[in-house]
Coordinates of C-alpha atoms and ligand atoms in Angstrom, one line a residue:
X1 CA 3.5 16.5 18.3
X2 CA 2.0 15.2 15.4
X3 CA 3.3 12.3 12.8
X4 CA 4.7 13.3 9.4
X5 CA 3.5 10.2 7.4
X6 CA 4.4 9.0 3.9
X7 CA 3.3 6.3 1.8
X8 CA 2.9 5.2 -1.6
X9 CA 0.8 3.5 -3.9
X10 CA 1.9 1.5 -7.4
X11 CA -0.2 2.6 -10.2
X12 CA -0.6 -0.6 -12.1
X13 CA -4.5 -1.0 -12.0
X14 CA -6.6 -3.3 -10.1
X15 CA -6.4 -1.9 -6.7
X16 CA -8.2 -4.3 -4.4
X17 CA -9.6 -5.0 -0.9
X18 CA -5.7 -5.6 0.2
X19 CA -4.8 -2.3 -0.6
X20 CA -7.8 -0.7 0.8
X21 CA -7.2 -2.5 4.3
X22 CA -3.5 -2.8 4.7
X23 CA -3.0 0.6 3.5
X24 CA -5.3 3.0 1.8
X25 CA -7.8 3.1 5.1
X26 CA -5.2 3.7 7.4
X27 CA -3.7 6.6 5.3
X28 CA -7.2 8.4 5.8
X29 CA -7.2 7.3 9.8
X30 CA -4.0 9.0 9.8
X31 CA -4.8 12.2 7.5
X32 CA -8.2 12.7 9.9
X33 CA -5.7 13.0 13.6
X34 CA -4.6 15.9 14.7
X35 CA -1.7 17.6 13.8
X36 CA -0.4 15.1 10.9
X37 CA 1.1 16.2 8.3
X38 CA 0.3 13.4 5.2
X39 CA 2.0 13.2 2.3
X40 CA 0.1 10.3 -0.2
X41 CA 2.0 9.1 -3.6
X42 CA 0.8 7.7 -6.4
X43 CA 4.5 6.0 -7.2
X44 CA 4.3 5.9 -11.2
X45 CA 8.2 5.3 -11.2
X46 CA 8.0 2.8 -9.1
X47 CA 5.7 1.0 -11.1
X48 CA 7.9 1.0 -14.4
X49 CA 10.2 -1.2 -12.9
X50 CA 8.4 -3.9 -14.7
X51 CA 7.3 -3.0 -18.4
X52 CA 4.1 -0.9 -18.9
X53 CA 1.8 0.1 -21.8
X54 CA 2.1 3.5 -21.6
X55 CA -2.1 4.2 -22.7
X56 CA -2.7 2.1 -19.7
X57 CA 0.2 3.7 -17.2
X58 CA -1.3 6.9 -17.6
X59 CA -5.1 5.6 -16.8
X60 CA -4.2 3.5 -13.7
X61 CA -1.9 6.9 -12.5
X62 CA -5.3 8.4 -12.4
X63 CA -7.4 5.2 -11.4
X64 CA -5.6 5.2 -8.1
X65 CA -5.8 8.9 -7.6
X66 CA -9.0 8.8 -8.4
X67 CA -9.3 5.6 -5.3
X68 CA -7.1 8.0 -3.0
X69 CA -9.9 10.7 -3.1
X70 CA -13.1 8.2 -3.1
X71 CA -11.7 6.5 0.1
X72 CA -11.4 9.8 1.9
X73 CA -8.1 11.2 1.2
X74 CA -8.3 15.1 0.8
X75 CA -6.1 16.9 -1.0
X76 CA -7.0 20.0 1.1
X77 CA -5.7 18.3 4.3
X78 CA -3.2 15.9 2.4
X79 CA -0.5 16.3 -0.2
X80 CA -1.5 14.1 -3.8
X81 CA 0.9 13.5 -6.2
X82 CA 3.0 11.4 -8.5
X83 CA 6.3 10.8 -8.5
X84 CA 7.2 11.1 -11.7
X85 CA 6.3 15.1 -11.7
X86 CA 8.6 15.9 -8.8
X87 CA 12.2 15.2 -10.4
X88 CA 13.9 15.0 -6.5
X89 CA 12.9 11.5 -6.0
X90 CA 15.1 10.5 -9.0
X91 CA 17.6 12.7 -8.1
X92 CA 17.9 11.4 -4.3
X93 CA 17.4 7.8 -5.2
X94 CA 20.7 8.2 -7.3
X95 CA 22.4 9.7 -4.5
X96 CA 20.5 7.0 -1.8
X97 CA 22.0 4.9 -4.3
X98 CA 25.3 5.0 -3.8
X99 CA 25.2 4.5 0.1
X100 CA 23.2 1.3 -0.2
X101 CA 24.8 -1.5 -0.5
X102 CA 24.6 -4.5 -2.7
X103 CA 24.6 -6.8 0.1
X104 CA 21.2 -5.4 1.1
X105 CA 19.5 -5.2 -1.6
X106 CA 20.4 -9.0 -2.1
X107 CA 18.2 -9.6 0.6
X108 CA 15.4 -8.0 -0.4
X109 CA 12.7 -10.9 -0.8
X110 CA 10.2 -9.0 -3.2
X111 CA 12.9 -8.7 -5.7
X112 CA 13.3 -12.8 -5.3
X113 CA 9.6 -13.2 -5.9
X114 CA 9.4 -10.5 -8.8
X115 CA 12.4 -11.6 -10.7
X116 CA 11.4 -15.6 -10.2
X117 CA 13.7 -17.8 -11.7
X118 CA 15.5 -16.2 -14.5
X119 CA 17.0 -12.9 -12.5
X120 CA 19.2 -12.1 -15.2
X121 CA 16.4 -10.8 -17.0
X122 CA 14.7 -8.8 -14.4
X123 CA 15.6 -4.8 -14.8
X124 CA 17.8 -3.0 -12.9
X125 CA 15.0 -0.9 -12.0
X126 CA 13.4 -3.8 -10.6
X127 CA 16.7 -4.3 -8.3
X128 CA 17.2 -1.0 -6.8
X129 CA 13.4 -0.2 -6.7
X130 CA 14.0 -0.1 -2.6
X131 CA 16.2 2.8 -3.0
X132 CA 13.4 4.9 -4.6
X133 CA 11.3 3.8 -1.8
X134 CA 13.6 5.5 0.7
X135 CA 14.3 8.2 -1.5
X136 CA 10.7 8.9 -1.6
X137 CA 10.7 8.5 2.5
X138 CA 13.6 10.1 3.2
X139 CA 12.9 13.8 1.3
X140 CA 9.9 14.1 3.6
X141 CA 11.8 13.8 6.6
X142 CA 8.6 11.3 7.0
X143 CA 8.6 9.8 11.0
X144 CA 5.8 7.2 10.1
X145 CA 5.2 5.2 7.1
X146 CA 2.1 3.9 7.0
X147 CA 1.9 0.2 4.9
X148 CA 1.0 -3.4 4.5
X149 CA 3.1 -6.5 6.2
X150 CA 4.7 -6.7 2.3
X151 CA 7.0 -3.8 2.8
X152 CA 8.2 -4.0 6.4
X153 CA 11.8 -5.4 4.9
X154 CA 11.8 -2.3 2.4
X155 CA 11.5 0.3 5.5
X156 CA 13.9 -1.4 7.2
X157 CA 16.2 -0.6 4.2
X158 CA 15.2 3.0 4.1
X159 CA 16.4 3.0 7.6
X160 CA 19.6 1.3 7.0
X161 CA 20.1 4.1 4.1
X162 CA 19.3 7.1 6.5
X163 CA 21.8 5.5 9.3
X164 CA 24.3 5.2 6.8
X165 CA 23.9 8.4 5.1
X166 CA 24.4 10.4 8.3
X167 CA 27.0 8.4 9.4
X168 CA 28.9 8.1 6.4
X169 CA 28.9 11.9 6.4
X170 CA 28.6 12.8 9.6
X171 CA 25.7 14.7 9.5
X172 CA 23.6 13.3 12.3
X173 CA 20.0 13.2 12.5
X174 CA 19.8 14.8 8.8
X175 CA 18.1 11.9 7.2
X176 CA 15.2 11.0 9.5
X177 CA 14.9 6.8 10.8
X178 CA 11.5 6.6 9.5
X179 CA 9.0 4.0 12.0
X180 CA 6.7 1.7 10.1
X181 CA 3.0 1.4 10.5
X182 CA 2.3 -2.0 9.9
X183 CA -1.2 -3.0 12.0
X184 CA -0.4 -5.7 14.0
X185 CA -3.9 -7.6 12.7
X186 CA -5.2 -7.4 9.2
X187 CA -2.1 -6.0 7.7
X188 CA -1.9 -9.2 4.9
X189 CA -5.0 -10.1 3.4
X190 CA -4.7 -13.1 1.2
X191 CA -6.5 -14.4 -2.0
X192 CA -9.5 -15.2 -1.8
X193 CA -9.2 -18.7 -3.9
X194 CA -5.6 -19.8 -1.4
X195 CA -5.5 -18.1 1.8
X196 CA -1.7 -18.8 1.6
X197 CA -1.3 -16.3 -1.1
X198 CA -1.5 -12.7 -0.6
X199 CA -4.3 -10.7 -2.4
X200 CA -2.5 -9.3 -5.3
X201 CA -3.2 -7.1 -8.4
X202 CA -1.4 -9.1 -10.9
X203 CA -3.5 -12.2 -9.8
X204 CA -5.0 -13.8 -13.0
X205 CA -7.8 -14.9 -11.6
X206 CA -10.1 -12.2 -11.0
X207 CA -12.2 -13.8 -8.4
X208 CA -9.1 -13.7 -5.9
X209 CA -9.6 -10.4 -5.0
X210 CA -12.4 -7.6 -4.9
X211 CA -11.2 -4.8 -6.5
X212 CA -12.3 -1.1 -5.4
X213 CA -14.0 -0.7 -8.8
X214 CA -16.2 -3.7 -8.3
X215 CA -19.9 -3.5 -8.5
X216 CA -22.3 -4.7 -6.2
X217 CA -22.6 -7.6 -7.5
X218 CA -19.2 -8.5 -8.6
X219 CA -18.6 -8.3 -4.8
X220 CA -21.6 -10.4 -3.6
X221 CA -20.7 -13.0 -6.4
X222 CA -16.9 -13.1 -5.2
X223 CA -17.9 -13.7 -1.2
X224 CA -20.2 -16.1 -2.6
X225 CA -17.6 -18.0 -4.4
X226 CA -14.5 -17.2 -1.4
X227 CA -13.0 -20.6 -0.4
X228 CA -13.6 -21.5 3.0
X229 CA -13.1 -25.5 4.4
X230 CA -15.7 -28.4 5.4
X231 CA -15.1 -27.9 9.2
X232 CA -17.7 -26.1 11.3
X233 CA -17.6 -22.3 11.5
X234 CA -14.9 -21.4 14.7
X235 CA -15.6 -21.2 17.8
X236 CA -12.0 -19.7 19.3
X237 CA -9.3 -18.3 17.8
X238 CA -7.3 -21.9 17.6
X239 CA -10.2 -23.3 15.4
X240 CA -8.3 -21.1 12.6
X241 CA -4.8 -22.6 12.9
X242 CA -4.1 -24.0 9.4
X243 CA -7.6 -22.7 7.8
X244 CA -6.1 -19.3 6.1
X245 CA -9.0 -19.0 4.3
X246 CA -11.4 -18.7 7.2
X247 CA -8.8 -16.9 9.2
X248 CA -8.8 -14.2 6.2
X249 CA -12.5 -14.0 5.8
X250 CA -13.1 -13.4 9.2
X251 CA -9.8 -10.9 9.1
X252 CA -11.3 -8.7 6.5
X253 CA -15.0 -9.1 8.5
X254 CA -12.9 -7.6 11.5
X255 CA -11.0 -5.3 9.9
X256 CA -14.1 -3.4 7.7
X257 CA -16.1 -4.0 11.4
X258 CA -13.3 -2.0 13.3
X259 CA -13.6 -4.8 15.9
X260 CA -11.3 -7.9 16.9
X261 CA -10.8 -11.1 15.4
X262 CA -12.3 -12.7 19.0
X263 CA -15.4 -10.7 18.8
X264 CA -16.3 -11.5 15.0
X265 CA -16.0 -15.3 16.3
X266 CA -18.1 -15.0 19.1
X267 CA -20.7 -13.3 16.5
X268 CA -20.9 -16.4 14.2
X269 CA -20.1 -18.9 16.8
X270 CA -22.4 -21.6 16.1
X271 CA -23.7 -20.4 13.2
X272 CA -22.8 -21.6 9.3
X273 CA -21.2 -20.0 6.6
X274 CA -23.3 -18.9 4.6
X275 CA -24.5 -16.6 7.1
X276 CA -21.2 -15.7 8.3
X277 CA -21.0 -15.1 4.0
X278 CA -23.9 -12.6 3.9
X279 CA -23.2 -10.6 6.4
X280 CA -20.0 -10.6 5.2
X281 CA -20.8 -9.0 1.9
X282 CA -23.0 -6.8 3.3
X283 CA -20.0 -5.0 5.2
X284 CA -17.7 -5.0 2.0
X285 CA -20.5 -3.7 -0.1
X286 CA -21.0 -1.4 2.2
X287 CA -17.5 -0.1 2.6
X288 CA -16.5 -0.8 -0.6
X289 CA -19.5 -0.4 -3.0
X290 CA -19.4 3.6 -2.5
X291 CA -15.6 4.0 -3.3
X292 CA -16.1 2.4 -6.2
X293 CA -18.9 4.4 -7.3
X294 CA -17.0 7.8 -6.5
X295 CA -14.2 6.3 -8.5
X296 CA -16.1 5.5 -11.5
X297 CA -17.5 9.2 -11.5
X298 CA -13.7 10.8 -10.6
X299 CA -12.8 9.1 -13.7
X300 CA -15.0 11.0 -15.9
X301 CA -13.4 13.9 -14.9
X302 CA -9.8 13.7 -15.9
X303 CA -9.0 17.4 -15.6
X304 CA -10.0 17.4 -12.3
X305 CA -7.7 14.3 -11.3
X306 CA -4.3 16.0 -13.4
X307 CA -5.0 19.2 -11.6
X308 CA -5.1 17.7 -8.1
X309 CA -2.1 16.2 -8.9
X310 CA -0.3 19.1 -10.1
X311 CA -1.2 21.2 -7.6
X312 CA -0.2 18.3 -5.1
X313 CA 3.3 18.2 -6.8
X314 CA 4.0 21.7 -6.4
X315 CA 3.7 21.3 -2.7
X316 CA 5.6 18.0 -2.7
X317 CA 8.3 19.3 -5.5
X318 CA 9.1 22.2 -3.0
X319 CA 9.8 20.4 0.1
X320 CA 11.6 17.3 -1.4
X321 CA 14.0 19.8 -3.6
X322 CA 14.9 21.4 -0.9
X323 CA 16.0 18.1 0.9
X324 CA 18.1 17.3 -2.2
X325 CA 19.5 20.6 -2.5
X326 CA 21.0 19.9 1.2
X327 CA 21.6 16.5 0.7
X328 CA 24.0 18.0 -2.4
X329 CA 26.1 20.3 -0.6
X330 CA 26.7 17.4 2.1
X331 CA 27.6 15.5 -0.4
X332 CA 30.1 18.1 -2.0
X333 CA 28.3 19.2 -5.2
Ligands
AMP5 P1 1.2 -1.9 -4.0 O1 -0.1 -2.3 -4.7 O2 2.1 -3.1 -4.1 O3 1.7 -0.6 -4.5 O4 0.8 -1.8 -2.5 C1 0.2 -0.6 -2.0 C2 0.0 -0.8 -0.5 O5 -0.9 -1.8 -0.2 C3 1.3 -1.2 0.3 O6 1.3 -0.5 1.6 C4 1.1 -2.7 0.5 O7 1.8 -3.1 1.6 C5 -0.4 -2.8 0.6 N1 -0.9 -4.1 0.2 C6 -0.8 -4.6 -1.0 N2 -1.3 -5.9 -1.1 C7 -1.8 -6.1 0.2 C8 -2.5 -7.2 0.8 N3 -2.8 -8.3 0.1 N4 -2.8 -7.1 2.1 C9 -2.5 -6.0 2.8 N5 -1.8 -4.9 2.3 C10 -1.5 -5.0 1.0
LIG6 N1 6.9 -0.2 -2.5 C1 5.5 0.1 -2.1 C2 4.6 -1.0 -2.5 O1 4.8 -1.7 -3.5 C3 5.1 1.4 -2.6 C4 5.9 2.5 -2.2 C5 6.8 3.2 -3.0 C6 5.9 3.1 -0.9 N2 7.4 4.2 -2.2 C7 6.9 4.2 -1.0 C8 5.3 2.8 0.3 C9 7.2 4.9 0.1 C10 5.6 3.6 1.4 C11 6.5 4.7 1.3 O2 3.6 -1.2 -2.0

């Protein structure tokens, strides 16, 4: 039987290599096997959880549709939307809401790292942002969620919710315990100035990440600039211990290469990094350099991006009402 898969995206701009490897390519892996059924979400209420210009909300919304269909996504064999036009994932993340616990969501260690020091100030949104997460899962009846090492704790909420939801009603097996699909290698790819940092969007330094609307030779310039150490190139796989950089260069070699970490090694094995460098950029230009391009030319056509997304929100809208019209009556309404 095939995989119902759900995932989301945050529209707030700069999408980057991170994205691209821990999630986005696997979301088009999983669309292209037989059978799936893929539902891709571009999660605009998610991203309001910390303040947005709203000129700027509304570009990146289309921005990362617009990287959705350049990586290979198709919105004839998947459904594309945003969440803000299907009204059921605010509905059922109210509902979710009141099954989850505080004591959970205390836990959650994004919320730590988004809030820093002065929680107080953070918004609520910010807080319960896991919720709509499993809202968003759970109305799909998803089995499989596809995502980067980042949200493993937030599935493992979403199942919480579902366990307690059926329980606490007795209606078993109505939500559906969602598996993640977190690749075991390559699922955390880090900055590319402190391999102890993940790549991230809200990065201030630009050069820490290649974003999918890079050109050439942003990209070339970047690799060229990547931190790496003063030790030889590796020669096994515990040459890496405690070089992160190396360990990520070499990850995101492996990972755009479709091969393992071992045999990337073995390929440079003796040889210095610049070389390793060039071929290096030669693989993310090449993956890379033509989603960027089909982005920049989406983006000229915004009517085309809203109507994808409208017509993918009809499709959505119909299934995930339907889940909160059941999850209503169950809950008395
Ligand atoms: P976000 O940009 O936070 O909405 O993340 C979208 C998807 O990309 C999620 O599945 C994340 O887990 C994944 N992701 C974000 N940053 C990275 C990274 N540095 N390495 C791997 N996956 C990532
Ligand atoms: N929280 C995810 C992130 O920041 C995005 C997201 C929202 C998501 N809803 C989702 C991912 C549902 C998977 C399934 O990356």
């Amino acid at each position: 039987m095939g995989k119902k898969i759900f995932s989301g995206v945050q529209p707030t701009g700069n999408l980057h290599l991170g994205n691209y490897i821990g999630a986005i390519k696997n979301f088009v892996e999983l669309q292209n096997q037989k059978d799936n059924n893929c539902v891709f979400c571009v999660v605009d209420l998610h991203a309001i959880t910390v303040k947005q210009d709203p000129k700027t909300l509304k570009d990146n919304i289309r921005e990362t549709t617009a990287a959705f269909l350049a990586s290979g996504i198709d919105p004839e064999k998947s459904i594309i939307f945003n969440q803000s036009l299907v009204s059921a994932h605010a509905e059922g993340s109210w509902m979710l809401g009141c099954v989850a616990r505080m004591g959970w969501l205390n836990r959650m260690t994004q919320f730590k790292e988004k809030a820093g020091k002065d929680k107080e100030k953070a918004s609520i949104g910010l807080y319960i942002y896991p919720v709509l997460m499993a809202a968003d899962i759970l109305l799909y009846d998803a089995t499989h969620v596809p995502v980067g090492e980042d949200q493993k704790q937030h599935l493992e909420l979403s199942r919480d919710i579902a366990q307690k939801f059926n329980l606490d009603f007795n209606v078993p097996n109505f939500l559906k315990v969602p598996e993640p699909l977190i690749k075991k290698n390559f699922s955390r790819i880090m900055s590319l100035k402190d391999g102890t940092k993940k790549m991230s969007k809200s990065d201030p330094s630009d050069l820490s990440r290649i974003n999918l609307t890079d050109s050439k030779e942003e990209i070339v310039n970047k690799i060229k600039k990547a931190k790496t150490d003063t030790r030889p190139f590796p020669e096994n796989e515990k040459d890496l211990n405690k070089r992160p950089e190396v360990e990520n260069l070499l990850g995101i070699y492996s990972s755009l290469n479709n091969q393992s970490l071992k045999n990337s090694i073995n390929e440079f094995a003796g040889k210095n990094f610049s070389e390793f460098k060039e071929k290096l950029s030669e693989i993310v230009v090449e993956k890379i350099y033509p989603i960027s391009k089909e982005i920049n030319k989406l983006q000229k056509d915004n009517n085309f991006i809203d109507d994808v997304l409208k017509v993918g929100s009809e499709k959505a809208g119909a299934i995930a009402s339907e889940k909160v019209k059941k999850m209503k009556e169950i809950l008395g309404f």
